[in-house]
Every structure is written in structure tokens, then in C-alpha cells.
XYZ file of C-alpha atoms in Angstrom:
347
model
C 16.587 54.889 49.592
C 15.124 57.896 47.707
C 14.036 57.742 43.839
C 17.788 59.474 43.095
C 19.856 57.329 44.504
C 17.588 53.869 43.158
C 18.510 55.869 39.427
C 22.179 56.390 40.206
C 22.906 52.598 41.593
C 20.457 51.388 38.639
C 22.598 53.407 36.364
C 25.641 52.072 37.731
C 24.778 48.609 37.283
C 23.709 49.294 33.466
C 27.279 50.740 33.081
C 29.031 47.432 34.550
C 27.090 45.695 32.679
C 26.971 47.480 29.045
C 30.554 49.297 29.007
C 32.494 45.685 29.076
C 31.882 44.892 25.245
C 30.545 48.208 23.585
C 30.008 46.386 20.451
C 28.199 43.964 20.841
C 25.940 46.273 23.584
C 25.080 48.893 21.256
C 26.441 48.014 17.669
C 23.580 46.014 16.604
C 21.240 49.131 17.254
C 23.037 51.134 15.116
C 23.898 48.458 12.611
C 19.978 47.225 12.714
C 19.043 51.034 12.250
C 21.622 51.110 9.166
C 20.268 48.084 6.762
C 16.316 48.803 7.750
C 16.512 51.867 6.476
C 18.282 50.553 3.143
C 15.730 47.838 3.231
C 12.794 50.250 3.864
C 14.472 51.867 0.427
C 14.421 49.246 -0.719
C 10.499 48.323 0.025
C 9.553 51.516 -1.197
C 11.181 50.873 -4.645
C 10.077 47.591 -5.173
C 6.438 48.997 -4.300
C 6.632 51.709 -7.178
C 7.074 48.885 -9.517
C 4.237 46.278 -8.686
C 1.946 49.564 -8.163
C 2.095 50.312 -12.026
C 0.269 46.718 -12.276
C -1.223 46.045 -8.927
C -5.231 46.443 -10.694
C -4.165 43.611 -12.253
C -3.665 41.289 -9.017
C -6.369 40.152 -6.376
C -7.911 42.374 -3.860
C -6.174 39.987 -1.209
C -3.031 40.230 -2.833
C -3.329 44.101 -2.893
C -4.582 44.119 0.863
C -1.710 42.719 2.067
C 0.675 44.423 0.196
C -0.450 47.978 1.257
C -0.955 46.913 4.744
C 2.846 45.569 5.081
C 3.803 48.880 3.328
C 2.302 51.190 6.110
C 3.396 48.816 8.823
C 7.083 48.803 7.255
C 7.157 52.606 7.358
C 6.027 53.038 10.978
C 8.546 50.253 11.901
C 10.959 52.334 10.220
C 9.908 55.612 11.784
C 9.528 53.942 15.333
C 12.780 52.694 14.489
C 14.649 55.725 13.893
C 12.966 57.467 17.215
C 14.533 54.443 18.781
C 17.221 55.427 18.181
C 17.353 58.801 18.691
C 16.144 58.115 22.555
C 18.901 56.051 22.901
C 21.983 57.851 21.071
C 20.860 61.423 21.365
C 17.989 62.579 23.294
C 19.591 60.171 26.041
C 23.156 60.167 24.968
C 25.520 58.564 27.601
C 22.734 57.059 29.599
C 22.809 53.198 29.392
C 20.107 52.532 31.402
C 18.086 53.508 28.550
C 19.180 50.307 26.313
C 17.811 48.282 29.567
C 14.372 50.039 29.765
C 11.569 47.924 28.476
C 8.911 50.424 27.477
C 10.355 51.099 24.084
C 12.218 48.230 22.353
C 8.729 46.003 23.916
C 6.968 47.001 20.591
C 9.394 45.210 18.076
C 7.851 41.976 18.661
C 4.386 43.079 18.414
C 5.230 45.340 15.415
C 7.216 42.368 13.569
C 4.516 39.483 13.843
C 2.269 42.223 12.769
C 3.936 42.374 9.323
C 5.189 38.905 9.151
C 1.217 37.202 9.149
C -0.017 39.100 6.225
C 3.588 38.061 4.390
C 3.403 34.521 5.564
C -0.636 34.391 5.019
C -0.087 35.532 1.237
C 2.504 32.354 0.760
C 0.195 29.866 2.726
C -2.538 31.129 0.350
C -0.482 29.957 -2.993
C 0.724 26.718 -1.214
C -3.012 25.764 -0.608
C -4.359 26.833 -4.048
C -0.928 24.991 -5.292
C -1.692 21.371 -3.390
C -5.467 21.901 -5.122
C -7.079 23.407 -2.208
C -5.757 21.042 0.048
C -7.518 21.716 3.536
C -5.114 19.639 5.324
C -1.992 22.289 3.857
C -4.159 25.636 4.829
C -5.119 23.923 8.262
C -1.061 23.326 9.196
C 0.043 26.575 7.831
C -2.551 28.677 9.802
C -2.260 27.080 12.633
C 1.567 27.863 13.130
C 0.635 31.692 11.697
C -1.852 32.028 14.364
C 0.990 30.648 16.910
C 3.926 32.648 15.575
C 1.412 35.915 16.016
C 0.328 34.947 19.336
C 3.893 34.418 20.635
C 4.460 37.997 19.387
C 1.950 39.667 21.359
C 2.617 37.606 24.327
C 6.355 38.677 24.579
C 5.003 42.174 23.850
C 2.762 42.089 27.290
C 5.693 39.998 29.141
C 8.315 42.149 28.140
C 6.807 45.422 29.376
C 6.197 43.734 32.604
C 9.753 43.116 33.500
C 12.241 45.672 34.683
C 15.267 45.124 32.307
C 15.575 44.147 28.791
C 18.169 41.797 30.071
C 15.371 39.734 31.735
C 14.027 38.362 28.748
C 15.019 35.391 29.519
C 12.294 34.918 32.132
C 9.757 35.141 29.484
C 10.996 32.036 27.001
C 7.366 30.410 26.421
C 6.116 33.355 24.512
C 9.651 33.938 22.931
C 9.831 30.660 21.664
C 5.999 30.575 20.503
C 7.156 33.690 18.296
C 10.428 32.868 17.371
C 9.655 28.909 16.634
C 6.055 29.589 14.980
C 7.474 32.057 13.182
C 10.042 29.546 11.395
C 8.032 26.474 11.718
C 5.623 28.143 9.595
C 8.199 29.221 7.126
C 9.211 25.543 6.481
C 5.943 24.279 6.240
C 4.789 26.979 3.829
C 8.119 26.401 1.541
C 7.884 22.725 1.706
C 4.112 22.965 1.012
C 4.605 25.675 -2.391
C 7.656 23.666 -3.345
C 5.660 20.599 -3.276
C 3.069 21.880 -4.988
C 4.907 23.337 -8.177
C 7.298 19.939 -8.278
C 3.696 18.090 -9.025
C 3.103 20.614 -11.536
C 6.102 19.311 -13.831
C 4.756 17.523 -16.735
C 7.550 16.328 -18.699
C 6.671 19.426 -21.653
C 9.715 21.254 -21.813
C 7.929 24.632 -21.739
C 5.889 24.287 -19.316
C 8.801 22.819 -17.059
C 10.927 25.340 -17.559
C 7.831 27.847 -16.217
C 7.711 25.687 -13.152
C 11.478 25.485 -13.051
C 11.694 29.011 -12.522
C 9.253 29.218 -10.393
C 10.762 27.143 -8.057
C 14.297 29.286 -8.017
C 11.788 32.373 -7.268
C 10.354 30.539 -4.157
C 13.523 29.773 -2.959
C 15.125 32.740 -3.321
C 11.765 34.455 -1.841
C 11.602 32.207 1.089
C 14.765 30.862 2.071
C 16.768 34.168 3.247
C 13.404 35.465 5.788
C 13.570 31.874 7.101
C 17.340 31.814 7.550
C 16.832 34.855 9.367
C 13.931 33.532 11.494
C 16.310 30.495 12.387
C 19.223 32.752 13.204
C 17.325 34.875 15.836
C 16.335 31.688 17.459
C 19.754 29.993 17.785
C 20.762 33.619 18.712
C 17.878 33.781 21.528
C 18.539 29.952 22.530
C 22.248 30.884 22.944
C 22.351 33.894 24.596
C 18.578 35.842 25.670
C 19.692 38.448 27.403
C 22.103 39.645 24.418
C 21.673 42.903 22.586
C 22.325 40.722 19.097
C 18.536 40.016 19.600
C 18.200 43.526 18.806
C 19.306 43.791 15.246
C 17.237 40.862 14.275
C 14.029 42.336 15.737
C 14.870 45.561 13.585
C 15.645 43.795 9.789
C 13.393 40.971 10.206
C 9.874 41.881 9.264
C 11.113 43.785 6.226
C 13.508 41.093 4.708
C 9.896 39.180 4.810
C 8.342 42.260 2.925
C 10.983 42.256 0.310
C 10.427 39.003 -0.667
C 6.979 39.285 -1.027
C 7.296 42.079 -3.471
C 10.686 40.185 -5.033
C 7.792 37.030 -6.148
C 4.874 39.871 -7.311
C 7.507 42.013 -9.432
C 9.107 38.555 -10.796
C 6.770 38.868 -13.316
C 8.237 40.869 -15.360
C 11.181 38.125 -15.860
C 9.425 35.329 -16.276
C 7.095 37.258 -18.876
C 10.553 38.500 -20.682
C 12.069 34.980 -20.722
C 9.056 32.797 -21.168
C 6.732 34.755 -23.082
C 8.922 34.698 -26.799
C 7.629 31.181 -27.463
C 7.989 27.105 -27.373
C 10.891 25.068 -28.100
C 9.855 24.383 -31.378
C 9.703 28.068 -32.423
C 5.978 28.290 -32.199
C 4.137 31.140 -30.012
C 2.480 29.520 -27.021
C -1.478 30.238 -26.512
C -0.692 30.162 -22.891
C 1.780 33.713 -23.604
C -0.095 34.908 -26.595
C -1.450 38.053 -26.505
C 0.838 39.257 -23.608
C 3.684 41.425 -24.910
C 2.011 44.874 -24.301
C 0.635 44.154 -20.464
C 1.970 42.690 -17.222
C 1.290 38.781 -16.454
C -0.769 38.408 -12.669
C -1.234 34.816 -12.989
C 0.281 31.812 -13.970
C -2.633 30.036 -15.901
C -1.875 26.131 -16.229
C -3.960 24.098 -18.066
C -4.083 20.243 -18.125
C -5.356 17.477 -20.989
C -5.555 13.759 -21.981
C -5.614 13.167 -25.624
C -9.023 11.566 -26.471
C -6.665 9.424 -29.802
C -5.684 6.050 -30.440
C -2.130 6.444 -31.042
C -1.389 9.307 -28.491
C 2.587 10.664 -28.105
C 4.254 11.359 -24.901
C 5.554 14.594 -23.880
C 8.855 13.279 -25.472
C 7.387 12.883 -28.713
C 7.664 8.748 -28.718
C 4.502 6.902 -30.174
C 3.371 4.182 -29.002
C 3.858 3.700 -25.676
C 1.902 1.517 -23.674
C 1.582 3.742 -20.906
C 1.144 7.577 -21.157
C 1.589 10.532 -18.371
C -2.474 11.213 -16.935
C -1.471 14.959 -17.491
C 0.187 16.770 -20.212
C 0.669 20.505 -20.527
C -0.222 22.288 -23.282
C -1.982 25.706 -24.381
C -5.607 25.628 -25.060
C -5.291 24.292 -28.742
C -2.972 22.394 -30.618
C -2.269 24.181 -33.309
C -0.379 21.314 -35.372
C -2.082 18.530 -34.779
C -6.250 17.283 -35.093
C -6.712 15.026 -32.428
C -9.350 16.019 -30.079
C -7.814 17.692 -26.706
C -10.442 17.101 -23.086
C -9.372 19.167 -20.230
C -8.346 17.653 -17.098
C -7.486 20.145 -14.391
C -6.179 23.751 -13.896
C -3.589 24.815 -11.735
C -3.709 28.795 -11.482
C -0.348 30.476 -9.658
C -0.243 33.760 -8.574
C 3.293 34.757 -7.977
């Protein structure tokens, strides 16, 4: 059979096969093309903002969040050549949705931006759990496997004929897909974890660690729903074109809530920073209202006094909490203050 006629019958067969439910063949393309480019908006605005403080945060911290900046504008770019292969430089071809050589790279491209993002997080939940080795050992471990799965399935999937074998390459799929969301959970639970321990029973400082926690859910929780959708999607169905739109809004939904917890800074600044309960100005605030907040700067004491108070101002208890929260003075009372711990947070 000559090369022409192999390209006509394949061509057939991608017809049969792609013309039944045109939908669900090549809407998510077009749909997945759609929100990453309003994400990679998006991206770019929230970038503008943290830039006008980003010599304030770590050189890690800015590291990552130029790297996933270029990455998310190639993905975009690569993305919109995508699609212009598919729905006008090859319009009316569908055995171009089946070929492997382009849509292999959204794996490799995705884990790419999704360590640094998840490597940023795993960093706070270590430094959060007091350096726990034990907490960065875990959520390394199941970065390094989600990344590994990602460049596997990019070598597998350029090996096979049609995208709609992908089901012949499941190990590395899962490694990606699973490691990717394993990791998610273990990095939440692990920051979640960490700023519940923080609470201290001082209204002020709670609230800080209140909100904290409402930013790290709201950071976290919509890339991991995500990550767990494309797996139940892949588990259901592998050799769907669904699969498609979650490769092409995944990494950035990561990327947007990394920037989300850097510019929530400005919030908590404007509805923390205007004092205690008790109308005082905090130390820990003081000093802050004409520059940006990096860092989260808790400090811990034991009062070194006979008659100590609890954090709910009732004497004489027999027991009192080992840590209490408070700036580095007390500026209305003389008992003697010896620090305990620190807990720093970078959001």
C-alpha cells in the first residue's frame, strides 16, 4: 500500500472516529485555548502587582515566580500554535487531533511549572512544622514523582501512533497525574497543620492565622480539585479528548494561586495592620503603613511572673498555655517577657 493511500484510510478512520460527538472531540481544545488565555491575563496582572514589592521577598521566592512566568507564556504561545495547526493551518483534517508530536509536550510543559509552584508551598509547610525533615522529605518525594511521571508520558506519548493510545502508557500517566495530587494533599495538610499549631488563644494573633488559613485554602484547594478531576477524567475514559482541556488550564490555575498567596499581602496588611482588640497599635504591625508586608513575623513568650494571666485575661490559673503571642514588648504591663520560639511565614 503506498504512503497515499496509508494517509487516506488513516484519515478515514480519524473521521469515524472524531465526527460521532464533535463536542466533546474538539470543544475542549477550543474551550482549553479560551480560559488559558484569560488565565495567562490573568497571570500577567497578578505579576504587575507582586513586582512593585518583589525586592522585598526571598531570592527563592522571586526565582520561582519569574521562572513560572516565562514557562506560563510559552505554554500559552505553544498553546495558541496548537491550535492554529489544528483549526487553521490544518483545517478539516482530523488526523491532526490524533498525531502525537504536538499535544506530547503538555505534560512535560505542565510538571515543568507545577514543581517550582508546588516546591514554593512545600517550602512554607516545612519552615511552618519548624523545619520538620520528616514534612520536606514526604513532600519532595511525591514532587520528584509527579515530575518524573510528566516526562515519562512525554517520551511514551511520542512513541505511540495516536493520541487515542494513551491508554497504553498508564504507569507514567498515573505517576504524573497521582504525584501530582498526592503532593497537593500532603503539602495542604502539612501548611494547614502547621498554621492550626500556630493558634495561641490571643485574639490578634488568631485572627492573623485565621486568615491565613482561608488564603491556603482558597490557594490550594481549586489546583488540587483540578489535579483530582483530570485523574478521575483519565481513570474514566484515557483515550478522551476531555484530557485535553485539563492539560491546557492546569499549570496556570497552579500559577495563579501562587501569586493569589504573595499579593494577599496587601489584605491582610489592610485588615490586620490598624491595631489590637483593645485599641492599641501592635509592635508586630507598627511601622508598616507606608511599605508592603513579605513576612509574617511570629514571635512566642512565657511570662517569667508569679501571678501570670492567660490569653483570656483570667488570673490565677493553675495551668497556663507554654506559648502566648504577643509583640516584642508589652507595653501595659512590667512583668519580664523571655522568648520562646519564632515562627516566620512567608505568604
Amino acid at each position: 500500500m503506498s504512503d497515499s493511500s496509508t494517509a487516506a484510510a488513516y484519515e478515514a478512520a480519524a473521521q469515524i472516529a472524531l465526527s460521532g460527538n464533535k463536542g466533546l472531540s474538539f470543544g475542549p481544545f477550543l474551550i482549553g485555548m479560551l480560559i488559558d488565555s484569560i488565565l495567562c491575563g490573568v497571570v500577567v496582572h497578578q505579576f504587575i502587582r507582586w513586582y512593585t514589592f518583589a525586592h522585598e521577598d526571598r531570592l527563592f521566592i522571586r526565582g520561582i515566580v519569574f521562572l513560572v512566568l516565562v514557562e506560563s507564556i510559552i505554554l500559552s504561545g505553544y498553546s495558541c500554535a496548537y491550535i492554529c495547526h489544528l483549526f487553521v493551518f490544518n483545517f478539516g483534517r482530523y488526523s491532526q487531533f490524533e498525531q502525537t508530536d504536538w499535544l506530547g509536550w503538555f505534560p512535560l510543559i505542565d510538571v515543568c511549572i507545577i514543581a517550582p509552584v508546588q516546591a514554593f508551598y512545600a517550602d512554607r509547610a516545612w519552615r511552618l512544622n519548624k523545619q520538620n525533615p520528616f514534612v520536606l522529605g514526604v513532600t519532595a518525594l511525591l514532587i520528584v514523582v509527579g515530575f518524573a511521571g510528566g516526562l515519562g508520558t512525554k517520551i511514551a506519548f511520542s512513541l505511540l501512533t495516536s493520541a487515542t493510545q494513551v491508554s497504553g502508557i498508564k504507569t507514567f500517566v498515573y505517576l504524573w497525574l497521582a504525584g501530582t495530587l498526592a503532593a497537593d494533599v500532603a503539602i495542604t495538610s502539612a501548611v494547614l497543620h502547621g498554621l492550626y499549631r500556630s493558634r495561641t488563644g490571643w485574639g490578634h494573633t488568631d485572627k492573623l492565622i485565621t486568615r491565613l488559613l482561608a488564603v491556603t485554602l482558597e490557594s490550594q484547594l481549586l489546583p488540587a480539585l483540578i489535579a483530582a478531576a483530570f485523574l478521575i477524567e483519565y481513570r474514566i475514559q484515557a483515550d478522551s479528548f476531555i484530557g485535553a482541556f485539563f492539560e491546557l488550564i492546569q499549570s496556570k490555575i497552579y500559577v495563579v494561586g501562587l501569586l493569589a498567596v504573595l499579593n494577599s499581602r496587601f489584605g491582610l496588611r489592610a485588615d490586620l495592620s490598624g491595631g489590637r482588640e483593645d485599641g492599641k497599635t501592635d509592635v508586630l504591625f507598627a511601622g508598616d503603613a507606608g511599605r508592603h508586608v513579605p513576612a509574617v513575623h511570629v514571635e512566642s513568650y512565657a511570662f517569667d511572673s508569679p501571678s501570670p494571666r492567660t490569653p483570656s485575661g483570667r488570673a490565677g490559673d493553675d495551668k497556663m498555655a507554654d506559648d502566648i503571642e504577643l509583640s516584642d514588648y508589652d507595653t501595659g504591663s512590667n512583668r519580664t517577657l523571655t522568648r520562646k520560639r519564632s515562627i516566620d511565614i512567608d505568604l
